[in-house]
Coordinates of C-alpha atoms and ligand atoms in Angstrom, one line a residue:
M1 CA -0.1 0.5 0.2
S2 CA 1.7 3.0 -1.1
P3 CA 1.2 6.3 1.6
P4 CA -1.2 8.4 1.3
A5 CA -1.2 11.0 -1.0
T6 CA 0.0 14.6 -0.2
Y7 CA 0.0 18.1 -1.3
K8 CA 2.9 20.5 0.0
A9 CA 2.1 24.1 -1.5
P10 CA 4.5 25.2 -3.4
L11 CA 5.4 28.8 -1.7
R12 CA 8.5 29.9 -3.7
E13 CA 6.9 29.1 -6.6
L14 CA 3.7 31.1 -5.6
R15 CA 6.6 34.5 -4.8
F16 CA 8.5 33.9 -7.6
V17 CA 4.7 34.4 -9.7
L18 CA 3.7 37.4 -7.4
N19 CA 6.7 39.1 -6.0
D20 CA 9.7 38.6 -8.7
L21 CA 8.0 38.2 -12.1
L22 CA 4.5 40.5 -11.3
G23 CA 6.1 42.7 -9.6
I24 CA 2.9 42.8 -7.1
D25 CA 3.9 45.1 -5.6
E26 CA 3.1 47.8 -7.6
E27 CA 0.6 46.0 -9.7
M28 CA -1.2 46.6 -6.3
K29 CA -0.1 50.2 -6.0
A30 CA -1.5 51.6 -9.5
L31 CA -4.9 50.0 -9.1
R32 CA -8.2 51.4 -7.7
L33 CA -8.4 49.2 -4.9
P34 CA -10.2 50.0 -1.5
E35 CA -8.3 48.9 0.8
P36 CA -3.7 49.2 -0.2
L37 CA -2.4 44.9 -0.4
V38 CA 1.2 44.8 0.5
R39 CA 3.8 42.1 0.1
E40 CA 3.2 41.4 3.6
D41 CA -0.4 40.9 3.8
I42 CA -0.1 38.2 0.5
D43 CA 2.1 36.3 1.8
A44 CA 0.1 35.8 5.2
L45 CA -3.2 34.8 3.6
M46 CA -1.4 32.2 1.2
E47 CA 0.5 30.8 3.4
D48 CA -2.5 30.4 6.2
M49 CA -4.5 29.1 3.1
A50 CA -1.2 26.6 2.2
A51 CA -1.8 25.1 5.6
F52 CA -6.1 25.2 5.5
A53 CA -4.9 23.2 2.1
E54 CA -2.4 21.2 3.4
E55 CA -3.8 19.4 6.7
V56 CA -7.9 20.3 5.9
L57 CA -8.0 19.8 2.6
A58 CA -5.8 17.7 1.1
P59 CA -6.4 14.5 3.6
L60 CA -10.2 14.6 2.7
N61 CA -9.7 14.4 -0.8
Q62 CA -9.2 10.9 -1.6
S63 CA -12.0 10.1 1.0
A64 CA -14.2 11.7 -0.7
D65 CA -13.3 10.5 -3.6
R66 CA -13.8 6.5 -2.9
E67 CA -17.4 7.8 -0.3
G68 CA -18.8 10.8 -3.2
C69 CA -22.3 12.4 -2.8
T70 CA -25.3 10.9 -1.0
W71 CA -29.1 11.5 -2.2
R72 CA -31.8 10.7 -0.1
D73 CA -34.8 12.2 -1.6
G74 CA -34.0 14.8 -2.8
E75 CA -31.3 16.2 0.0
V76 CA -27.4 15.7 -1.3
A77 CA -25.2 14.5 1.8
T78 CA -21.3 16.4 0.6
P79 CA -18.8 13.6 2.0
G80 CA -17.3 13.9 5.4
G81 CA -15.5 16.6 6.4
F82 CA -16.2 18.6 3.5
K83 CA -19.4 20.7 6.0
A84 CA -16.5 21.5 8.3
A85 CA -13.7 22.4 6.2
Y86 CA -16.2 24.7 4.4
D87 CA -17.6 26.0 7.6
M88 CA -13.5 27.3 8.7
F89 CA -13.0 28.4 5.3
R90 CA -16.2 30.6 5.9
G91 CA -15.0 31.5 9.8
K92 CA -11.3 32.6 8.5
G93 CA -13.3 35.2 6.0
W94 CA -12.0 33.9 2.7
A95 CA -15.0 32.3 1.4
G96 CA -15.5 36.5 0.4
L97 CA -11.9 37.3 -0.8
G98 CA -12.5 38.7 -3.7
A99 CA -15.9 40.8 -2.8
A100 CA -17.1 44.3 -2.4
I101 CA -15.8 45.6 0.8
E102 CA -19.7 46.8 0.4
H103 CA -20.8 43.1 0.7
G104 CA -19.1 41.9 4.0
G105 CA -16.1 41.3 1.4
R106 CA -12.7 42.0 1.4
A107 CA -12.1 43.3 -2.4
W108 CA -9.3 41.5 -2.9
P109 CA -8.3 41.5 -6.8
T110 CA -9.0 38.6 -9.0
V111 CA -5.1 37.8 -9.8
L112 CA -4.5 37.2 -5.9
T113 CA -8.1 35.0 -5.8
H114 CA -6.6 33.0 -7.9
L115 CA -4.5 31.3 -5.3
V116 CA -7.5 29.6 -3.4
T117 CA -8.3 28.8 -6.9
E118 CA -4.8 26.5 -7.1
L119 CA -3.9 25.8 -3.2
I120 CA -7.3 24.9 -2.7
G121 CA -8.0 22.9 -5.7
S122 CA -4.7 21.2 -5.7
A123 CA -5.5 20.2 -2.7
N124 CA -9.5 19.3 -3.8
H125 CA -10.9 19.5 -6.5
S126 CA -13.6 18.4 -6.0
W127 CA -14.0 20.6 -2.4
L128 CA -13.0 24.4 -4.1
M129 CA -16.1 23.6 -6.9
Y130 CA -18.7 24.2 -4.3
H131 CA -16.9 28.1 -3.9
S132 CA -15.6 28.2 -7.0
I133 CA -19.6 28.4 -8.8
S134 CA -20.5 30.7 -6.8
R135 CA -18.2 33.6 -7.1
G136 CA -19.3 33.4 -10.2
G137 CA -22.7 33.5 -9.2
Y138 CA -22.2 36.5 -6.6
E139 CA -20.4 38.0 -10.1
C140 CA -23.1 37.2 -11.7
I141 CA -26.1 39.3 -9.2
R142 CA -23.4 41.7 -8.9
A143 CA -23.1 42.4 -12.4
N144 CA -26.4 41.8 -13.9
G145 CA -29.3 42.5 -10.9
T146 CA -31.2 45.2 -9.4
P147 CA -30.9 47.2 -6.6
A148 CA -32.7 45.5 -4.5
Q149 CA -32.1 42.4 -6.0
Q150 CA -28.4 42.3 -5.0
A151 CA -29.8 44.1 -1.5
A152 CA -31.2 40.2 -1.7
Y153 CA -28.5 37.6 -2.9
V154 CA -25.2 39.1 -2.5
P155 CA -23.9 39.9 1.0
H156 CA -25.8 36.0 1.5
L157 CA -23.0 34.7 -1.1
A158 CA -20.2 36.4 -0.2
S159 CA -20.2 35.6 2.8
G160 CA -20.2 32.3 2.0
A161 CA -23.8 31.4 3.9
W162 CA -25.5 31.0 0.1
T163 CA -24.3 29.3 -2.5
S164 CA -24.9 29.4 -6.5
S165 CA -26.0 27.0 -9.3
M166 CA -25.1 27.5 -13.1
C167 CA -28.2 26.8 -14.8
I168 CA -27.7 26.0 -18.0
T169 CA -27.1 22.2 -19.8
E170 CA -30.3 20.2 -20.6
R171 CA -30.5 16.7 -21.8
E172 CA -30.5 18.6 -25.9
A173 CA -28.7 21.3 -25.2
G174 CA -25.0 21.2 -24.2
T175 CA -23.2 23.5 -26.9
D176 CA -26.1 25.0 -28.8
V177 CA -27.3 26.6 -25.5
G178 CA -30.1 27.9 -27.8
L179 CA -32.3 25.0 -27.9
L180 CA -33.0 24.7 -24.4
R181 CA -36.5 23.9 -23.5
T182 CA -37.4 25.7 -19.6
V183 CA -39.4 28.1 -20.2
A184 CA -40.1 30.7 -17.7
V185 CA -44.2 32.1 -17.6
P186 CA -44.5 35.9 -16.6
Q187 CA -46.7 36.2 -13.3
P188 CA -48.4 39.7 -12.4
D189 CA -46.5 40.6 -10.0
G190 CA -43.7 40.7 -12.1
S191 CA -42.1 37.2 -11.3
Y192 CA -41.5 34.4 -13.3
R193 CA -42.9 30.4 -13.2
L194 CA -40.1 27.9 -14.7
T195 CA -39.7 24.5 -15.8
G196 CA -37.9 22.3 -17.3
L197 CA -34.7 19.6 -16.3
K198 CA -31.6 20.7 -15.9
R199 CA -28.5 18.0 -16.6
M200 CA -25.1 17.8 -14.9
V201 CA -25.6 20.6 -13.1
T202 CA -22.6 21.1 -9.9
A203 CA -23.7 21.5 -7.0
A204 CA -26.9 22.5 -7.6
E205 CA -28.0 20.5 -4.4
H206 CA -25.9 20.0 -1.0
D207 CA -25.8 20.1 3.0
L208 CA -23.2 23.2 3.1
A209 CA -25.0 26.5 3.1
D210 CA -28.3 27.3 3.9
N211 CA -29.5 28.7 0.4
I212 CA -28.5 27.8 -2.4
V213 CA -29.5 30.5 -5.5
H214 CA -29.7 29.2 -9.2
L215 CA -28.6 30.4 -12.3
V216 CA -31.5 29.7 -14.6
L217 CA -31.3 30.5 -18.4
A218 CA -34.8 29.5 -20.1
R219 CA -36.9 30.4 -22.2
I220 CA -39.8 33.5 -20.9
E221 CA -42.8 32.1 -22.8
D222 CA -43.2 32.9 -26.9
A223 CA -39.9 34.3 -27.2
P224 CA -38.2 33.6 -30.6
E225 CA -36.0 30.0 -30.7
G226 CA -32.8 29.9 -30.6
A227 CA -30.2 31.4 -28.1
R228 CA -31.6 35.2 -29.0
G229 CA -34.7 34.6 -27.0
L230 CA -32.8 33.4 -23.6
S231 CA -33.6 34.9 -20.6
L232 CA -31.1 34.9 -17.1
F233 CA -33.4 33.8 -13.7
I234 CA -32.5 34.0 -10.0
V235 CA -34.1 30.6 -8.8
P236 CA -33.3 30.4 -4.6
R237 CA -33.6 26.9 -3.3
H238 CA -35.5 29.7 -0.8
L239 CA -37.3 32.6 -1.3
P240 CA -35.7 35.1 1.4
G241 CA -37.1 35.2 4.5
A242 CA -38.8 31.9 3.5
A243 CA -38.9 28.8 5.1
E244 CA -40.2 25.8 3.1
R245 CA -38.5 24.5 -0.3
N246 CA -39.4 26.8 -4.2
G247 CA -40.7 24.6 -6.6
V248 CA -37.3 23.6 -7.4
R249 CA -35.7 20.1 -6.3
C250 CA -32.5 17.3 -7.2
E251 CA -33.5 15.2 -8.7
G252 CA -30.8 13.1 -9.2
L253 CA -27.1 13.6 -9.1
E254 CA -25.3 11.9 -12.5
D255 CA -22.8 8.7 -11.9
K256 CA -18.9 10.5 -13.3
M257 CA -15.7 9.3 -13.3
G258 CA -14.0 12.4 -11.0
I259 CA -14.3 14.6 -9.3
R260 CA -16.7 12.6 -6.9
G261 CA -17.1 14.5 -4.4
T262 CA -18.9 18.0 -5.7
P263 CA -22.7 16.4 -6.5
T264 CA -23.5 17.0 -10.3
C265 CA -27.1 17.2 -10.5
W266 CA -30.3 16.6 -12.4
L267 CA -32.3 20.0 -11.0
R268 CA -36.0 19.3 -11.5
L269 CA -37.8 23.0 -11.9
D270 CA -41.7 22.8 -11.2
G271 CA -43.5 26.2 -11.2
A272 CA -40.3 27.5 -9.5
R273 CA -40.3 30.8 -8.4
G274 CA -37.6 32.8 -10.2
E275 CA -36.8 36.7 -11.7
L276 CA -35.7 38.1 -14.5
L277 CA -31.6 38.8 -14.4
N278 CA -30.8 42.3 -16.3
T279 CA -33.4 42.1 -19.5
A280 CA -35.7 39.5 -21.4
G281 CA -33.8 38.1 -24.0
N282 CA -30.1 38.8 -22.2
G283 CA -29.8 35.9 -20.9
L284 CA -26.6 35.2 -22.3
V285 CA -24.9 38.0 -21.9
A286 CA -25.6 38.4 -18.6
M287 CA -24.6 34.8 -18.4
F288 CA -21.3 35.5 -19.5
V289 CA -20.0 37.1 -17.3
M290 CA -20.5 34.0 -14.6
M291 CA -19.0 31.7 -17.3
N292 CA -15.7 33.8 -18.5
I293 CA -14.7 33.7 -14.5
A294 CA -15.6 29.9 -14.5
R295 CA -13.2 29.9 -18.2
L296 CA -10.1 31.7 -15.9
A297 CA -10.8 29.6 -13.0
T298 CA -11.0 26.4 -15.1
G299 CA -7.9 26.8 -17.1
M300 CA -6.1 26.8 -13.1
Q301 CA -8.1 23.7 -12.3
G302 CA -6.0 22.3 -15.0
V303 CA -2.5 23.9 -13.1
N304 CA -2.7 22.7 -10.4
Q305 CA -4.0 18.8 -10.5
A306 CA -0.8 18.5 -12.8
E307 CA 1.0 20.2 -9.8
A308 CA -0.7 17.5 -7.6
A309 CA -0.5 15.3 -9.7
Y310 CA 3.4 15.9 -10.3
Q311 CA 4.3 16.0 -6.9
L312 CA 3.7 12.0 -6.2
A313 CA 4.9 11.7 -9.3
R314 CA 8.4 13.1 -8.2
D315 CA 8.7 12.4 -5.0
H316 CA 8.1 8.2 -6.6
A317 CA 10.9 8.9 -9.1
R318 CA 13.0 10.1 -6.1
T319 CA 12.8 7.2 -3.4
R320 CA 11.2 4.0 -6.3
L321 CA 15.0 2.1 -6.8
Q322 CA 15.1 0.6 -10.6
G323 CA 17.8 -0.8 -13.2
R324 CA 21.4 1.6 -13.2
G325 CA 21.6 5.1 -15.2
F326 CA 24.6 6.1 -17.1
G327 CA 25.7 8.2 -15.1
G328 CA 25.6 12.0 -15.1
A329 CA 22.7 12.2 -12.6
R330 CA 24.3 11.7 -9.2
V331 CA 22.9 8.5 -6.6
P332 CA 25.2 8.8 -3.3
E333 CA 27.6 6.6 -2.3
P334 CA 27.2 2.9 -1.8
R335 CA 25.5 3.0 -4.3
P336 CA 22.5 0.8 -3.5
A337 CA 21.4 -2.1 -5.7
A338 CA 19.7 -0.1 -8.2
D339 CA 19.1 3.3 -9.0
P340 CA 16.1 5.8 -8.1
L341 CA 13.5 6.0 -12.0
I342 CA 15.0 9.7 -11.9
V343 CA 18.1 9.2 -13.3
H344 CA 16.9 7.4 -16.1
A345 CA 16.5 10.1 -19.0
D346 CA 13.2 9.0 -20.6
V347 CA 11.9 9.5 -16.2
R348 CA 13.5 13.0 -16.3
R349 CA 12.0 13.9 -19.6
M350 CA 8.6 13.2 -18.1
L351 CA 8.6 15.0 -15.1
L352 CA 10.1 18.0 -16.8
V353 CA 7.2 17.9 -20.1
Q354 CA 5.2 18.5 -16.5
K355 CA 7.0 20.8 -14.8
A356 CA 7.5 22.9 -17.9
W357 CA 4.0 23.5 -18.5
T358 CA 3.7 23.5 -15.2
E359 CA 5.4 26.7 -14.3
G360 CA 4.7 28.5 -17.8
S361 CA 0.5 27.8 -17.6
R362 CA 0.8 29.4 -13.8
A363 CA 2.6 31.8 -15.3
L364 CA 0.0 32.5 -17.6
A365 CA -2.5 32.0 -15.1
Y366 CA -1.9 34.7 -12.8
W367 CA -1.0 37.0 -15.5
L368 CA -4.2 37.1 -17.3
A369 CA -5.8 36.9 -13.7
L370 CA -3.8 41.0 -13.4
Q371 CA -4.5 41.8 -16.7
V372 CA -8.7 41.3 -15.8
D373 CA -8.3 43.6 -12.8
R374 CA -6.4 46.1 -15.0
S375 CA -9.1 45.6 -16.6
K376 CA -11.9 46.6 -14.6
L377 CA -9.8 48.7 -11.8
H378 CA -6.9 50.7 -13.7
P379 CA -7.1 54.7 -13.6
E380 CA -6.4 54.3 -17.6
P381 CA -9.1 54.1 -19.9
S382 CA -6.3 52.9 -22.3
V383 CA -4.9 50.8 -20.3
R384 CA -7.4 49.3 -19.3
R385 CA -9.3 48.4 -22.6
E386 CA -6.0 47.0 -23.7
A387 CA -5.7 44.3 -20.9
D388 CA -9.7 44.3 -22.3
E389 CA -8.5 42.8 -25.8
L390 CA -4.9 40.9 -24.4
V391 CA -7.8 38.5 -21.3
S392 CA -11.1 38.5 -24.3
L393 CA -8.0 37.1 -26.8
L394 CA -6.4 34.8 -24.2
T395 CA -8.6 33.1 -21.5
P396 CA -10.0 30.0 -24.5
V397 CA -6.2 29.7 -24.3
L398 CA -5.2 29.7 -21.1
K399 CA -8.9 27.1 -20.4
A400 CA -8.0 25.4 -23.4
F401 CA -4.0 25.2 -23.2
A402 CA -3.5 24.8 -19.6
T403 CA -6.9 21.9 -19.6
D404 CA -5.4 19.7 -22.2
N405 CA -1.7 19.9 -20.6
G406 CA -3.1 20.1 -17.6
Y407 CA -4.5 15.9 -18.5
A408 CA -2.1 15.1 -20.0
S409 CA 1.1 15.8 -17.4
T410 CA -1.4 13.3 -14.7
T411 CA -1.3 11.1 -17.9
L412 CA 3.0 11.4 -17.4
A413 CA 2.8 11.5 -13.5
Q414 CA 1.0 8.0 -13.3
Q415 CA 3.7 7.3 -16.3
V416 CA 6.0 7.6 -13.7
M417 CA 4.6 5.1 -11.3
G418 CA 4.6 2.3 -13.1
G419 CA 2.2 0.4 -12.1
W420 CA 1.9 1.7 -8.6
G421 CA 0.2 4.5 -10.3
Y422 CA -2.4 2.4 -11.5
L423 CA -3.4 1.8 -8.1
D424 CA -6.4 2.5 -5.9
D425 CA -4.7 3.7 -3.2
S426 CA -1.6 6.2 -4.7
G427 CA -4.0 8.8 -5.4
V428 CA -2.3 9.4 -8.9
H429 CA -5.3 8.3 -10.9
Q430 CA -7.8 10.9 -9.2
Y431 CA -6.1 13.3 -10.2
L432 CA -6.2 12.2 -14.0
R433 CA -9.9 11.0 -13.4
D434 CA -10.5 14.9 -12.2
V435 CA -8.6 17.0 -14.2
R436 CA -10.3 15.7 -17.0
V437 CA -13.8 17.0 -17.0
G438 CA -11.8 20.8 -17.5
Q439 CA -11.3 20.2 -21.1
I440 CA -15.1 19.5 -21.2
Y441 CA -17.7 22.1 -19.3
E442 CA -17.1 26.0 -19.3
G443 CA -17.7 25.0 -22.9
A444 CA -15.5 22.2 -24.3
N445 CA -12.2 22.9 -25.8
G446 CA -12.9 22.4 -29.5
I447 CA -14.9 25.2 -28.8
Q448 CA -12.5 27.8 -27.1
G449 CA -10.8 26.2 -30.7
Q450 CA -12.7 28.4 -31.7
D451 CA -13.4 31.2 -30.3
L452 CA -9.9 32.4 -30.8
L453 CA -9.8 32.0 -33.8
G454 CA -13.5 32.7 -35.1
R455 CA -14.3 35.8 -32.8
K456 CA -10.8 36.3 -31.6
I457 CA -8.3 36.3 -34.3
L458 CA -10.5 36.5 -37.7
G459 CA -13.4 38.6 -36.0
D460 CA -11.1 41.8 -35.9
G461 CA -9.0 40.7 -38.8
G462 CA -6.2 39.9 -36.2
A463 CA -5.9 43.2 -34.5
R464 CA -6.2 41.8 -30.7
L465 CA -3.6 39.5 -32.1
R466 CA -1.3 41.9 -33.7
R467 CA -1.5 43.4 -29.8
F468 CA -0.6 40.3 -27.4
L469 CA 2.5 40.0 -30.3
D470 CA 3.4 43.8 -29.7
V471 CA 3.7 42.4 -25.7
V472 CA 5.4 39.4 -26.1
H473 CA 8.3 41.8 -28.3
Q474 CA 8.3 43.9 -25.1
V475 CA 9.8 41.3 -23.0
L476 CA 12.2 40.0 -26.6
E477 CA 13.4 42.8 -26.7
K478 CA 14.9 43.7 -22.4
N479 CA 16.6 39.6 -23.4
E480 CA 17.5 39.9 -27.0
A481 CA 21.1 40.8 -25.9
H482 CA 22.4 37.9 -23.5
P483 CA 23.9 35.3 -25.0
V484 CA 21.8 32.8 -23.2
L485 CA 18.5 33.2 -23.7
Q486 CA 19.2 35.4 -27.4
P487 CA 18.3 31.4 -29.2
W488 CA 15.3 31.4 -26.7
V489 CA 14.3 34.6 -27.9
A490 CA 15.4 34.0 -32.2
Q491 CA 12.6 31.2 -31.6
T492 CA 10.3 33.3 -30.4
R493 CA 10.7 36.1 -32.6
T494 CA 10.1 34.3 -35.5
L495 CA 7.5 32.3 -34.2
C496 CA 5.9 35.8 -33.6
V497 CA 6.6 36.2 -37.7
R498 CA 5.1 33.1 -38.8
L499 CA 2.2 32.8 -36.5
D500 CA 1.1 37.0 -37.7
A501 CA 1.4 35.1 -41.5
L502 CA -1.1 32.5 -40.5
A503 CA -3.5 34.8 -39.1
R504 CA -3.6 36.7 -42.5
Q505 CA -3.6 33.7 -44.6
L506 CA -6.5 32.7 -42.8
I507 CA -8.8 36.0 -42.7
A508 CA -8.2 36.0 -46.6
R509 CA -9.1 32.4 -46.1
A510 CA -11.7 32.2 -44.3
P511 CA -15.1 33.8 -46.2
S512 CA -14.7 31.3 -48.4
H513 CA -13.6 27.7 -46.5
P514 CA -17.1 28.2 -44.0
N515 CA -15.1 25.1 -42.4
Q516 CA -12.0 26.8 -42.0
V517 CA -12.5 27.5 -38.1
G518 CA -13.5 24.2 -37.6
A519 CA -10.9 22.6 -38.8
S520 CA -8.2 25.0 -37.7
G521 CA -9.1 26.2 -34.6
H522 CA -8.1 23.6 -32.3
S523 CA -4.1 23.7 -34.6
C524 CA -4.1 28.0 -34.0
L525 CA -4.8 27.6 -30.6
R526 CA -2.2 25.3 -29.4
I527 CA 0.1 27.8 -31.2
V528 CA -0.9 30.2 -29.1
G529 CA -0.6 28.7 -26.3
V530 CA 3.1 27.3 -27.0
L531 CA 3.7 31.1 -27.8
A532 CA 2.4 32.3 -24.4
L533 CA 4.3 29.8 -22.7
A534 CA 7.9 30.9 -24.4
W535 CA 6.6 34.2 -23.6
Q536 CA 6.7 33.5 -20.0
W537 CA 9.4 30.9 -19.8
I538 CA 12.3 33.8 -21.2
G539 CA 10.2 36.5 -18.6
M540 CA 11.1 33.2 -15.7
A541 CA 14.5 32.6 -17.2
S542 CA 15.5 36.2 -17.6
I543 CA 14.7 36.8 -13.6
A544 CA 17.0 33.4 -13.2
Q545 CA 19.5 34.0 -14.8
R546 CA 20.0 37.5 -13.6
R547 CA 20.6 36.4 -10.3
I548 CA 23.2 33.6 -11.7
D549 CA 24.6 36.2 -14.0
V550 CA 25.4 38.2 -10.2
Q551 CA 25.9 35.1 -8.0
Q552 CA 22.8 35.7 -5.8
S553 CA 21.1 32.4 -7.3
D554 CA 19.5 29.3 -5.5
A555 CA 18.8 25.8 -6.8
F556 CA 15.4 27.3 -7.2
D557 CA 17.1 29.8 -10.4
V558 CA 19.4 27.3 -11.9
A559 CA 15.9 24.8 -12.1
K560 CA 14.0 28.0 -13.9
V561 CA 16.6 28.4 -16.7
A562 CA 17.3 24.9 -17.1
T563 CA 13.1 23.7 -16.9
A564 CA 13.0 26.9 -20.2
R565 CA 15.9 25.1 -22.0
F566 CA 13.6 21.7 -21.9
Y567 CA 10.4 24.0 -22.8
F568 CA 12.2 25.3 -26.0
A569 CA 13.9 22.1 -26.9
H570 CA 11.2 20.0 -26.4
L571 CA 7.8 21.8 -25.9
F572 CA 8.3 23.9 -28.4
P573 CA 8.8 22.7 -31.1
E574 CA 5.4 21.5 -30.7
V575 CA 4.5 23.9 -33.4
E576 CA 5.9 22.7 -36.4
Q577 CA 3.3 20.2 -36.6
H578 CA 0.1 22.8 -35.9
L579 CA 1.4 25.2 -38.6
L580 CA 1.5 23.1 -41.3
V581 CA -2.2 21.9 -40.2
A582 CA -3.9 25.2 -38.9
A583 CA -2.4 26.5 -42.8
Q584 CA -4.5 23.4 -44.7
D585 CA -7.6 24.7 -46.4
D586 CA -10.6 22.7 -45.2
D587 CA -10.9 20.3 -47.3
A588 CA -9.2 17.4 -46.0
V589 CA -11.7 17.5 -42.6
M590 CA -14.5 17.8 -45.1
A591 CA -13.9 15.5 -47.9
L592 CA -15.4 12.1 -46.0
D593 CA -19.2 11.5 -46.6
A594 CA -20.9 11.4 -43.7
D595 CA -21.6 8.4 -43.9
F596 CA -18.2 6.4 -44.1
F597 CA -17.4 7.5 -40.6
Ligands
FAD1 C1 -18.5 17.3 -14.1 C2 -19.8 18.0 -15.3 C3 -20.0 19.5 -14.4 C4 -21.4 20.5 -14.9 N1 -21.3 21.2 -14.7 C5 -22.2 22.4 -15.1 C6 -22.7 22.8 -14.6 O1 -22.6 23.5 -12.9 N2 -23.9 23.6 -15.4 C7 -24.3 23.9 -16.6 O2 -25.5 24.0 -16.9 N3 -23.5 22.7 -17.2 C8 -22.7 22.1 -17.0 N4 -22.4 20.6 -17.0 C9 -22.1 20.6 -18.7 C10 -21.6 21.0 -18.8 O3 -21.1 22.0 -19.7 C11 -21.5 20.7 -21.3 O4 -21.2 18.2 -20.8 C12 -20.8 21.3 -21.8 O5 -21.1 21.9 -22.9 C13 -20.7 20.0 -23.3 O6 -21.9 19.8 -23.9 P1 -22.7 18.7 -23.9 O7 -22.0 17.7 -23.3 O8 -23.8 18.0 -24.4 O9 -22.0 18.2 -25.3 P2 -22.2 18.2 -26.7 O10 -22.5 19.7 -27.1 O11 -22.9 17.1 -27.5 O12 -20.6 18.2 -27.6 C14 -20.0 17.1 -27.8 C15 -19.0 17.3 -28.5 O13 -18.7 18.1 -29.9 C16 -18.4 19.4 -29.8 N5 -19.1 20.4 -30.0 C17 -20.6 20.8 -30.7 N6 -21.6 21.8 -30.8 C18 -20.0 22.3 -31.7 C19 -19.8 23.1 -33.0 N7 -20.9 23.3 -33.0 N8 -18.5 23.4 -33.4 C20 -17.8 22.2 -32.9 N9 -17.3 21.5 -32.5 C21 -19.2 21.5 -31.0 C22 -17.8 19.6 -28.4 O14 -17.4 20.8 -28.7 C23 -17.6 18.6 -27.7 O15 -16.5 18.2 -28.2 C24 -21.2 19.8 -16.6 C25 -20.2 18.5 -17.2 C26 -20.0 17.8 -16.3 C27 -19.2 16.7 -17.0

């Protein structure tokens, strides 16, 4: 039997990203925050949250996976320990970390609330989901609600006393939400009665909170077909102030592959009373507040599961003795009968892929979260506008690239552990099962590729992409004279030129090739993802290498530069294939008649 899977918060890594790479002190000073935030505050929070993640949540991860959630007569019991942990979390005021001060929150910016998504998510993905969805619900009502709706719901969501759920999917309506059938009938008092069956709704019923505020996408009776006819409704489990339940009930739970500590619910609306949020027909626009937050958080889930799986694989590779290495990686004398796995080049390759993807994607995720803050809180309109464009371009990239790589990384972690990783008690296959959903929900990853190429690149004639390339060039220019960094800068510069040319080619061709976006979207997303990580790796290696140059470095800096080197040697070349594939017209994927598959 292996020891239970453990998780250690990567605090040095997080300090490096926030302090050294992003310069968080200066960035916080530049934002219009209600209360000043300094490094010491951030550090204290990080350490406290790391302890909570390691000591309270990580020990519940495997037991929750085994126990799952239990449905009984419409009520759902969460796994043992979840409720106590939730009460602790609320008691620390972390449910409202990102909520406005006037709602009882602490108004911390997104870049710092991302610490919750990373640390808590690595320790226990299932547990994180309850809070994560509620964050989106809070922001959605805050952005779209009337003053009365805000007063009724928002402070309860901010405190964590209530949670929320996002009810879009139905049996017939997945990606194509316009097919949904839930209907809302207007009532004389201005409210609505909703009827329908929602499927796969995360945390739509549970025992952690006093109330659950469902945000339900539905069609008002007689509204037009399709997505344009959709409206968004607030449908609470208990109407504010009422003891009895509203007409909304969990009919059962989906049996599923992972995140078993989170209930994925069938939710029956049976004449449930709801309030319109935003205006009629604006449901998707209103829902996108929640969806965009969820996409960034999902990208981070790819990182946090990969980090936890990597830690297991690395520790296993250090202690498992098999075979003799060929030298190079030192083993202390006297050598045991066999060397640890970590001496073998192929095992090192697998670990380095995980390390390079995870650290690169983490850096991108925090940078992007900072752009969200700049887009809202920076005093300068031009800075806000530019940040908003970058967020819009790179949100689908982070969501899909980090979750695809997160899944591939956890598979590699399992591979490093051999047959032991396939056994139940290794813990690693739980990460693999848990991370997998990130590629599917919040818009499946294929849809993210189409969003990137269709809306974000072709949609504005490549303007946002060129803006991003300018941002990349700023980092390249600072580093092109350094002998260690120069080859990586050159590789990245060439990729920028080739990507720009590809975008122009696709912009010209797409009008006459209706399937071009679908055929090239995935490859375009991989190219932009590899480029974004190359840019982050140059930024990180630049800091570490300059400390090495002046002999003020330690093993952490040496590891950063070595991992950057691996990234450019082994992972960056992936773009060669995608540049070729993305440039093909859509014939190759459309030629085969559907009957011949
Ligand atoms: C664990 C879990 C939790 C979930 N939580 C929630 C929740 O809280 N709330 C909620 O509303 N939903 C939730 N979902 C549902 C989830 O959002 C959907 O599964 C997802 O949107 C995809 O819809 P679908 O499953 O119907 O797949 P489909 O829409 O049938 O898609 C299947 C495949 O076809 C592709 N595809 C579909 N349409 C197109 C197109 N036009 N062009 C190109 N490719 C296309 C997709 O990319 C995908 O790969 C959850 C799902 C799971 C598994």
